[in-house]
mmCIF file of C-alpha atoms in Angstrom:
data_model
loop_
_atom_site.group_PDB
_atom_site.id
_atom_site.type_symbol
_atom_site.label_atom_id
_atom_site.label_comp_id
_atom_site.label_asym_id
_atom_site.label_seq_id
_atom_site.Cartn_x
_atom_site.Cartn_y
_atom_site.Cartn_z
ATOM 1 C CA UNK A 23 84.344 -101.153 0.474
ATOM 2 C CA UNK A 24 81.107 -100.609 2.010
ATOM 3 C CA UNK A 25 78.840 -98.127 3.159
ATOM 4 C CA UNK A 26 76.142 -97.924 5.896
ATOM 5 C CA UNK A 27 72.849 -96.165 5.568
ATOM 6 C CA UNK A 28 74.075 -92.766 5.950
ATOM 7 C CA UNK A 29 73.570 -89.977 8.775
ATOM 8 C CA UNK A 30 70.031 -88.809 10.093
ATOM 9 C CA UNK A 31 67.824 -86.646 8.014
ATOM 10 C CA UNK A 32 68.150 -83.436 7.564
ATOM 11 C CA UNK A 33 65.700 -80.649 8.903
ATOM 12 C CA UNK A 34 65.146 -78.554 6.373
ATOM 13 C CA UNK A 35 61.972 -77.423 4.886
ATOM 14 C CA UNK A 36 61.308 -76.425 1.518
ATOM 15 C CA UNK A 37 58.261 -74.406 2.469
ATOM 16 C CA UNK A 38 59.867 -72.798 5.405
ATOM 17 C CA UNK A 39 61.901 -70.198 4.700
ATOM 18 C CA UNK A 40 64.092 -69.639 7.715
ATOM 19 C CA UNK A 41 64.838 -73.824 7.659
ATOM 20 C CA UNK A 42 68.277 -74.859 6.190
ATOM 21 C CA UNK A 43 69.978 -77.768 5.175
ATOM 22 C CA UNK A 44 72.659 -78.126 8.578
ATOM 23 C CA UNK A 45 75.805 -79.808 8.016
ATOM 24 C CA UNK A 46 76.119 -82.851 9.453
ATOM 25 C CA UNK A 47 79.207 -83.858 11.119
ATOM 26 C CA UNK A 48 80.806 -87.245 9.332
ATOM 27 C CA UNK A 49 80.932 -90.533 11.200
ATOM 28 C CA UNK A 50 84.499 -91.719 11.349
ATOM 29 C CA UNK A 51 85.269 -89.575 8.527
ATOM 30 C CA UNK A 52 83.224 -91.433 5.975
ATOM 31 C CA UNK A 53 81.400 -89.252 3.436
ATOM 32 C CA UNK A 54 77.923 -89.140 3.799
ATOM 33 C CA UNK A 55 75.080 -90.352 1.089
ATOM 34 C CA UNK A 56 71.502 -91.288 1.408
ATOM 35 C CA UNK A 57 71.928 -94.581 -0.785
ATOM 36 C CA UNK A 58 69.670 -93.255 -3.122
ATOM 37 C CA UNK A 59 72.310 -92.498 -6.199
ATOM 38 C CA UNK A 60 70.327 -89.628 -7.670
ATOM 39 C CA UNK A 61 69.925 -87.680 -3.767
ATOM 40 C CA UNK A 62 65.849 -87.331 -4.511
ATOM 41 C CA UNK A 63 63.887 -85.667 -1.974
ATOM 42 C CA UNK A 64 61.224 -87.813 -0.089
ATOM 43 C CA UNK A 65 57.708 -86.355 -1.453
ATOM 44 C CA UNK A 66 56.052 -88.099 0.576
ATOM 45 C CA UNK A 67 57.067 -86.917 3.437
ATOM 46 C CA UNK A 68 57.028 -83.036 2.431
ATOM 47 C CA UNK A 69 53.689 -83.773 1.193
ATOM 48 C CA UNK A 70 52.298 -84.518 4.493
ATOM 49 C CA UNK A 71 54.295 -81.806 6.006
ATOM 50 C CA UNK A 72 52.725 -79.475 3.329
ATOM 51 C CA UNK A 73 49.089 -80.721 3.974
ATOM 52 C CA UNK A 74 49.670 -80.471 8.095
ATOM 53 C CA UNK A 75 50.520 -76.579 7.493
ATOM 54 C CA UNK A 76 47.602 -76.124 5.507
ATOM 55 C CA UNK A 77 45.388 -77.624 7.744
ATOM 56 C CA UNK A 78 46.688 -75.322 10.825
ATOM 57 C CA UNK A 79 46.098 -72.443 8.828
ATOM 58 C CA UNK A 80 42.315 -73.473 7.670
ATOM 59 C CA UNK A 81 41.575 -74.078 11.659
ATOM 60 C CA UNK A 82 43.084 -70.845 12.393
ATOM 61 C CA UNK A 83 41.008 -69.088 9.544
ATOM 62 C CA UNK A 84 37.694 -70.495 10.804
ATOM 63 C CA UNK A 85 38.703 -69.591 14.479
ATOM 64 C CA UNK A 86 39.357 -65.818 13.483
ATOM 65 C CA UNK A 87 36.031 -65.847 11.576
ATOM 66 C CA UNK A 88 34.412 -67.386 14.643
ATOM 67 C CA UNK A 89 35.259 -64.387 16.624
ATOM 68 C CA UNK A 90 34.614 -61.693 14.091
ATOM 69 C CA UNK A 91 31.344 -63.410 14.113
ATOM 70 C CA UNK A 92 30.814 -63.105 17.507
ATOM 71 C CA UNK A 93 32.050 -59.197 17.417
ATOM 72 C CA UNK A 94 29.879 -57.982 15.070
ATOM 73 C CA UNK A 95 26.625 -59.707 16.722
ATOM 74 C CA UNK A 96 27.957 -57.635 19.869
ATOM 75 C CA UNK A 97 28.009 -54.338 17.850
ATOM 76 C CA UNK A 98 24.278 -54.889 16.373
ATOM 77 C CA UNK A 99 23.272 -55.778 20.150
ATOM 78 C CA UNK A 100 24.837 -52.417 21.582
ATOM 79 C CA UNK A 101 23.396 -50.452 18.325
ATOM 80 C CA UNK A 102 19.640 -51.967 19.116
ATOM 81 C CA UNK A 103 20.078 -51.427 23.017
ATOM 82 C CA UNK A 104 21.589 -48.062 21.945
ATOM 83 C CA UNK A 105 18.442 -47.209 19.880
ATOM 84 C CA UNK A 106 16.381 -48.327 22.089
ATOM 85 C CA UNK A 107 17.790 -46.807 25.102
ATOM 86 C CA UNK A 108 18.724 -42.932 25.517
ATOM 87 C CA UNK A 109 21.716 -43.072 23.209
ATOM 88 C CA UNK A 110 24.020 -44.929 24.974
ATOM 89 C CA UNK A 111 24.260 -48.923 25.107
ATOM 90 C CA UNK A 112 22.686 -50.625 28.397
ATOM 91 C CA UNK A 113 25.688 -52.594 30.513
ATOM 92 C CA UNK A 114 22.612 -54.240 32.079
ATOM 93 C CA UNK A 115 21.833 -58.133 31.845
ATOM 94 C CA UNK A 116 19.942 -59.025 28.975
ATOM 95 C CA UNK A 117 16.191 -59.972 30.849
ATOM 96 C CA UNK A 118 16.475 -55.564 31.018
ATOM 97 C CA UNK A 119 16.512 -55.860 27.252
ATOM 98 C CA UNK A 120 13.190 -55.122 25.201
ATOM 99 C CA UNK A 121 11.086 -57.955 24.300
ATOM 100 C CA UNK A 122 10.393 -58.974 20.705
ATOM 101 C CA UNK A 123 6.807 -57.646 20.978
ATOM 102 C CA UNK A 124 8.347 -54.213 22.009
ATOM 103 C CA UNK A 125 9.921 -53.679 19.142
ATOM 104 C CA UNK A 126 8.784 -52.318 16.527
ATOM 105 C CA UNK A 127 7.996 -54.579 13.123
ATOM 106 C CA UNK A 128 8.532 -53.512 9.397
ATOM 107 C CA UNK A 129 5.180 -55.438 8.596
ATOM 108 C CA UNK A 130 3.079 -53.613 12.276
ATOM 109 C CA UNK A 131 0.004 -51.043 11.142
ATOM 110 C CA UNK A 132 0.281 -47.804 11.556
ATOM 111 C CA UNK A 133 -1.272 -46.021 14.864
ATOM 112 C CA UNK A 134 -4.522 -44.477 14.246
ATOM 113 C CA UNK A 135 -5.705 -41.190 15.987
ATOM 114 C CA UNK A 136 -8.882 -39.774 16.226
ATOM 115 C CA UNK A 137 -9.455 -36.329 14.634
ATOM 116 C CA UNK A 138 -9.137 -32.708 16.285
ATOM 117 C CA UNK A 139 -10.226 -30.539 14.261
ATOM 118 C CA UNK A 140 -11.526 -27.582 16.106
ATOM 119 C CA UNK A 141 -14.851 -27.264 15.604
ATOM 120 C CA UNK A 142 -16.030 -24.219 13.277
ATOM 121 C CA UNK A 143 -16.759 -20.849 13.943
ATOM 122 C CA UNK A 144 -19.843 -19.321 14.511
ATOM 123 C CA UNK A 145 -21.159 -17.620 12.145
ATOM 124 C CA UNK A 146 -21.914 -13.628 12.858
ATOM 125 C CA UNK A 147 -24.319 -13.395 10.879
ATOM 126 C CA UNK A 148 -26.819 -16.171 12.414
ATOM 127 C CA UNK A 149 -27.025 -13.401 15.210
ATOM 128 C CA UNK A 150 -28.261 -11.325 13.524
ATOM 129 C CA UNK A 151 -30.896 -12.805 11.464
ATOM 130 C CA UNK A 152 -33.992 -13.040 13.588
ATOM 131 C CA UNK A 153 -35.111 -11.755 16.707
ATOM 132 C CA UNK A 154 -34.935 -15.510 18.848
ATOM 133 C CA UNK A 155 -31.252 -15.017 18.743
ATOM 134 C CA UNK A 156 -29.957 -11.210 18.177
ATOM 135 C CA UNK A 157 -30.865 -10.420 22.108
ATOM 136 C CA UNK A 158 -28.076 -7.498 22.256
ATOM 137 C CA UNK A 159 -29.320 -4.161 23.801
ATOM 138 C CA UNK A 160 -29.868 -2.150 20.494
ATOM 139 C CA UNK A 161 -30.303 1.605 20.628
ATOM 140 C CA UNK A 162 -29.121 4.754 18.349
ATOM 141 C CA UNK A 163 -26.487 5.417 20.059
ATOM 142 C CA UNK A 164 -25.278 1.737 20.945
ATOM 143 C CA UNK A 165 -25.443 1.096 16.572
ATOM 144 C CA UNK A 166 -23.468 4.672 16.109
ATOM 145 C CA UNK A 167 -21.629 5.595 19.184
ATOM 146 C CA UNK A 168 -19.035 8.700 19.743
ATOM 147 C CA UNK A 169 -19.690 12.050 18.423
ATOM 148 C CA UNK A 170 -17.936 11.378 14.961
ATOM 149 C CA UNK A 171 -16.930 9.013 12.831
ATOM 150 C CA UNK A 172 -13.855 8.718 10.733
ATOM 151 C CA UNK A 173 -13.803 6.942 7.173
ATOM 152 C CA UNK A 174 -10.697 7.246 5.769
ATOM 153 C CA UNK A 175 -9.496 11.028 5.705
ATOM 154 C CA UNK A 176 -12.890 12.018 6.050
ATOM 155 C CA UNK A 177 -14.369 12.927 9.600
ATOM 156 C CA UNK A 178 -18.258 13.210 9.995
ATOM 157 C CA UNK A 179 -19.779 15.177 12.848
ATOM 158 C CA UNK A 180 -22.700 13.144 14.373
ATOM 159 C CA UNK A 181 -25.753 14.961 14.881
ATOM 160 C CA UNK A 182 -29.262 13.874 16.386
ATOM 161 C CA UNK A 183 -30.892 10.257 16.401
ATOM 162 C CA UNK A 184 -34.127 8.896 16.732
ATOM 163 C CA UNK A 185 -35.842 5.880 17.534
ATOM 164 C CA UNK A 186 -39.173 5.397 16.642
ATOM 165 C CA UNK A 187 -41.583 2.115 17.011
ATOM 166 C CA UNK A 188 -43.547 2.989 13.832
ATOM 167 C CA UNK A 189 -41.831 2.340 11.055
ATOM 168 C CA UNK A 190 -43.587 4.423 8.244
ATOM 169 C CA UNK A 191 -43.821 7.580 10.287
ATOM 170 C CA UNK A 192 -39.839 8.178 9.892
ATOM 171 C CA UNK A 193 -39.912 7.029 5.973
ATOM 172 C CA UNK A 194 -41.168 9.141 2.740
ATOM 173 C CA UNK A 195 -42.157 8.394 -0.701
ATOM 174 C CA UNK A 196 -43.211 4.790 -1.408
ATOM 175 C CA UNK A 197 -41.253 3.411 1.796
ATOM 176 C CA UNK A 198 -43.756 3.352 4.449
ATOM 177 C CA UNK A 199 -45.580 1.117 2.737
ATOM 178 C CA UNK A 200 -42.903 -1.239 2.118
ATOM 179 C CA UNK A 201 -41.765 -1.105 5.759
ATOM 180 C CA UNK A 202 -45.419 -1.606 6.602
ATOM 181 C CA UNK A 203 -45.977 -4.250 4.391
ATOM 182 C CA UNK A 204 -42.747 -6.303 5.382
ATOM 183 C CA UNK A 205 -44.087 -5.976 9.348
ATOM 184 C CA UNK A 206 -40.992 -3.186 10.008
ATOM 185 C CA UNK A 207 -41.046 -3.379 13.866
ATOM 186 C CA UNK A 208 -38.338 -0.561 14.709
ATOM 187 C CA UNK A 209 -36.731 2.176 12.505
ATOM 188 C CA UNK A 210 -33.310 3.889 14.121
ATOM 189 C CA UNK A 211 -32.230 7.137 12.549
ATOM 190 C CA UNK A 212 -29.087 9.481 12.838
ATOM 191 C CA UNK A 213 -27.522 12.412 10.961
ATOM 192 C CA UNK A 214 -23.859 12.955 10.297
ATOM 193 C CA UNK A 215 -22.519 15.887 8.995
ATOM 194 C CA UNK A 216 -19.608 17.674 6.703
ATOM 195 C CA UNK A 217 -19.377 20.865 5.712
ATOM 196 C CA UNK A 218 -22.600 21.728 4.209
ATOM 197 C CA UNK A 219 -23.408 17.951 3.081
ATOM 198 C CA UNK A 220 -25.579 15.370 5.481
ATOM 199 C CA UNK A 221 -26.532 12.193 5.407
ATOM 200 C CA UNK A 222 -29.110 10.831 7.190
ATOM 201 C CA UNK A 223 -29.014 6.595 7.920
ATOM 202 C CA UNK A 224 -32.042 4.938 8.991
ATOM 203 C CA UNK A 225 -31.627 1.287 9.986
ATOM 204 C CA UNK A 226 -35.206 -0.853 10.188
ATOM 205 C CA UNK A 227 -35.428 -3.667 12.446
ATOM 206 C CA UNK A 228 -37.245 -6.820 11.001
ATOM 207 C CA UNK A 229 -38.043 -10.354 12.669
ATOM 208 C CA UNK A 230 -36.336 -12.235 9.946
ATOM 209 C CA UNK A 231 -33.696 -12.021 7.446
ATOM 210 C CA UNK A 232 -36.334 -12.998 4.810
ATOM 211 C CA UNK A 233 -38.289 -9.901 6.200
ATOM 212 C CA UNK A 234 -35.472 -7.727 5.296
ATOM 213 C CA UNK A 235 -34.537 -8.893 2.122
ATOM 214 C CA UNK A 236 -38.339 -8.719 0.949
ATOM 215 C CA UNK A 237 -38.108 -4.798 2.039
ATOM 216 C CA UNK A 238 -34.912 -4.566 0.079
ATOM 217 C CA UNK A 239 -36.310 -6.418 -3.041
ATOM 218 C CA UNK A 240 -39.504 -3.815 -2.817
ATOM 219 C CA UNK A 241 -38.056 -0.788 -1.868
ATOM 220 C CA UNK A 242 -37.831 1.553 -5.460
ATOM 221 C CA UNK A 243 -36.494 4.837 -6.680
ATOM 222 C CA UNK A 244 -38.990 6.315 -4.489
ATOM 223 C CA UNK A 245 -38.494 5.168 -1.091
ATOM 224 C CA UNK A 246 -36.921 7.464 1.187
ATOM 225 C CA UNK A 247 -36.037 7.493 4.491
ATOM 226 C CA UNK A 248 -37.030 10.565 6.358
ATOM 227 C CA UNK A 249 -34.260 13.054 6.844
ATOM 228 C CA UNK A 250 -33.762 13.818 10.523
ATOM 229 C CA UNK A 251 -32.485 17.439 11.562
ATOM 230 C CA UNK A 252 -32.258 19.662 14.435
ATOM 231 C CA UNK A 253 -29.133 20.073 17.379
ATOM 232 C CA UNK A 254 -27.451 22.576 14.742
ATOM 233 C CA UNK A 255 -27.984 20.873 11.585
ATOM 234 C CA UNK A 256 -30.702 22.719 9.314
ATOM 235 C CA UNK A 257 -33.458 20.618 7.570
ATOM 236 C CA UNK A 258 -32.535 18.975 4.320
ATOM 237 C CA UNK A 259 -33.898 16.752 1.974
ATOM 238 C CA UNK A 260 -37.391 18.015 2.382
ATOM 239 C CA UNK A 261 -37.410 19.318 -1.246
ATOM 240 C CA UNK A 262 -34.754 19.530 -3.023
ATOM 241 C CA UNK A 263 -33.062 16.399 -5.012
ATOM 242 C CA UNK A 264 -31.173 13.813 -2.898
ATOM 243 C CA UNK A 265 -29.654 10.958 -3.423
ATOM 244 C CA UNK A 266 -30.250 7.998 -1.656
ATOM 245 C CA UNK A 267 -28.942 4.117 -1.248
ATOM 246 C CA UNK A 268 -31.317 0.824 0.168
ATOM 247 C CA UNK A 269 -29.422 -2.295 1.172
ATOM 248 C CA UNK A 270 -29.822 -5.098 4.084
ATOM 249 C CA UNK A 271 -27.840 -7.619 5.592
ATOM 250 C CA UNK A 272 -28.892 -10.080 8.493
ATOM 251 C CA UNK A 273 -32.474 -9.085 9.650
ATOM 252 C CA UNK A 274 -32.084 -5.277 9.267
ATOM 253 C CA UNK A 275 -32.590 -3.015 6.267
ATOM 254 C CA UNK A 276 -30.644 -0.170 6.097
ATOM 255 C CA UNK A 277 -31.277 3.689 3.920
ATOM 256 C CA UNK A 278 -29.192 6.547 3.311
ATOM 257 C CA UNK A 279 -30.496 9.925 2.089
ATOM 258 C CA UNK A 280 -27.797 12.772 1.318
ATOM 259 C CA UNK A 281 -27.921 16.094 0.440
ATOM 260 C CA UNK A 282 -27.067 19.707 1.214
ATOM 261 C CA UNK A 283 -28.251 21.957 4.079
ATOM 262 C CA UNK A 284 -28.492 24.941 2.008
ATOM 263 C CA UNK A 285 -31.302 23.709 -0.233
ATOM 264 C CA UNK A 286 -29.310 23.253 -3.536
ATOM 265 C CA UNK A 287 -29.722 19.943 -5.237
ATOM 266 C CA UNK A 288 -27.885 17.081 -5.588
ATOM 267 C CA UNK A 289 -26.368 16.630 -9.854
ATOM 268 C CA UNK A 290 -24.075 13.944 -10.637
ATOM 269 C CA UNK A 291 -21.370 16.952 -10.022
ATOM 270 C CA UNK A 292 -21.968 16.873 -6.542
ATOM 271 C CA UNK A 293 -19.256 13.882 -6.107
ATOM 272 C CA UNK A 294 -18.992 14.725 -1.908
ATOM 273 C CA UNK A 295 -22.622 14.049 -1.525
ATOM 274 C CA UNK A 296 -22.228 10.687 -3.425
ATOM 275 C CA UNK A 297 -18.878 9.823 -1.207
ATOM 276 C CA UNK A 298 -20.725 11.020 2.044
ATOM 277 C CA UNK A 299 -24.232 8.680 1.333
ATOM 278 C CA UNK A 300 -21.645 5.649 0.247
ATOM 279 C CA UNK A 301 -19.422 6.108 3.483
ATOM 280 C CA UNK A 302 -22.430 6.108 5.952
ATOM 281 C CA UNK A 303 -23.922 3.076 4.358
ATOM 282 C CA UNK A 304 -20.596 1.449 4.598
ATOM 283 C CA UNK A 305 -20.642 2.274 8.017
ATOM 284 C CA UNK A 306 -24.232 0.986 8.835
ATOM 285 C CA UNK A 307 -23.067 -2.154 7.197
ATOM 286 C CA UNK A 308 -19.801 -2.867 9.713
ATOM 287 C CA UNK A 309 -22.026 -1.635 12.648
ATOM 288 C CA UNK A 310 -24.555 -4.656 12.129
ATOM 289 C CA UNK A 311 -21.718 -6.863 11.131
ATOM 290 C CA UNK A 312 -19.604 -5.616 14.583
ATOM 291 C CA UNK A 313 -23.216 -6.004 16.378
ATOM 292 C CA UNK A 314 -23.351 -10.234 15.047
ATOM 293 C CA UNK A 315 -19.345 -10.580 15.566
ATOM 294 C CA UNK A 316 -19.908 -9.636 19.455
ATOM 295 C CA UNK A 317 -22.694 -11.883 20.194
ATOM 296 C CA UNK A 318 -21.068 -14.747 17.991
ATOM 297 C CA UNK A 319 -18.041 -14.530 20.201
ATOM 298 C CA UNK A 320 -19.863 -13.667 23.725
ATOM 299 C CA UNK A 321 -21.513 -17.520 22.547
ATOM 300 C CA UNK A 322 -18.336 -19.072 22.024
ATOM 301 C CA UNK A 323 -16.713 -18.435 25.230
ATOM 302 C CA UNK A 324 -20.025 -18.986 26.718
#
């Protein structure tokens, strides 16, 4: 008996899963074999079936990559328009995009700016230094104005001034001379009272600063400032012991002589004699200081 080449080959797949071997339906009812004795597959052929699937999927990996490719250069373009824009990506053609020049480079210099600094302050005190530039109105009353002064919880009851043009005349002891000497061109006096304590400042005008601080550095134990009485306050100071202060600042010199109105003298007991002298030179000092301060800032709106 003998056999023909057998039916057609069967579909199935090993490498796909859903394939199956499917019956085949006999040819005039002759059993069915391959002529190969031992039924071995063809490797051949599933080989080339096996490399044809692998090759689909390779293409289809570097498509997908392709496109993710392509998605994430869209994101960074919408994330640099975004940055660039208000905060929200332009929909606009790309010639509205910024050029390469506009935007900024990790390796560009940084901006420079000039500097603007305010310029500084004037100083106060230049105002009141020489005569070329302290040109304020200057009188008794303008230096200690009101009728009393406050310092602290003390209150002072101003009393008379004066104003004199020559120097020595309102000064006592060795100060004439030094006001003379250091070309004094205006002495200002008031009184201030408490109780039954006064204090008489007297404020000399000088030129210079270097005036002023010469009349300072000569001035001694000795040089007094004249006390200055009358309007209700008695005369004091003219011979009992006082105690008095020299000091300067700018082109003035400044003197304080305290004591009581009843005569007595003035011991190192006498402690509201001390504060009263120390509190009108204090306020002598602010009044120049105030006096530069106004012009200083009348300059620098000016």
């Amino acid at each position: 008996m003998s056999f023909g080449q057998g039916g057609p080959q069967s579909q199935w797949d090993p490498w796909t899963p859903q394939s199956q071997q499917q019956p085949q339906q006999p040819q005039s009812q002759q059993p069915w074999n391959s002529g190969n004795s031992d039924n071995t597959p063809d490797w051949a052929a599933l080989a080339e079936a096996s490399e044809a699937r692998a090759k689909r999927r390779r293409l289809l990996f570097i498509g997908g990559g392709a496109l993710a490719t392509v998605a994430i250069a869209g994101a960074v373009a919408v994330a640099v328009v975004s940055a660039n824009g208000s905060g929200q990506a332009s929909d606009g053609p790309s010639s509205q995009l910024p050029s390469t020049a506009d935007i900024p480079s990790a390796t560009a210099t940084q901006p420079s700016f000039a500097p603007t600094s305010a310029p500084p302050p004037l100083d106060p005190k230049d105002f009141v230094s020489s005569a070329k530039k302290d040109k304020a109105p200057l009188s008794p009353d303008l230096l200690f104005p009101g009728t009393q002064l406050t310092m602290g919880e003390t209150v002072y009851k101003k009393g008379p001034t004066a104003d004199t043009r020559t120097c020595g005349s309102a000064a006592q002891g060795t100060l004439p001379k030094v006001l003379d000497t250091n070309k004094c061109t205006r002495l200002l006096r008031v009184t201030y009272t408490k109780g039954d304590t006064a204090v008489t400042v007297g404020v000399a005008v000088f030129d210079t600063e270097a005036q002023a601080s010469k009349a300072k550095k000569d001035a001694d134990k000795e040089s007094i400032v004249r006390s200055l009485s009358g309007g209700g306050v008695k005369s004091f100071c003219t011979g009992a012991i006082c105690r008095s202060t020299t000091n300067s600042y700018g082109r003035y010199a400044y003197f304080t002589v305290a004591g009581f109105t009843d005569g007595k003298n003035v011991t190192e007991k006498s402690t509201g004699v001390f504060r009263a002298g120390d509190d009108l030179a204090e306020f002598a000092f602010r009044q120049i200081r105030r006096r530069g301060e106004a012009q200083a800032s009348a300059a620098a709106e000016g």
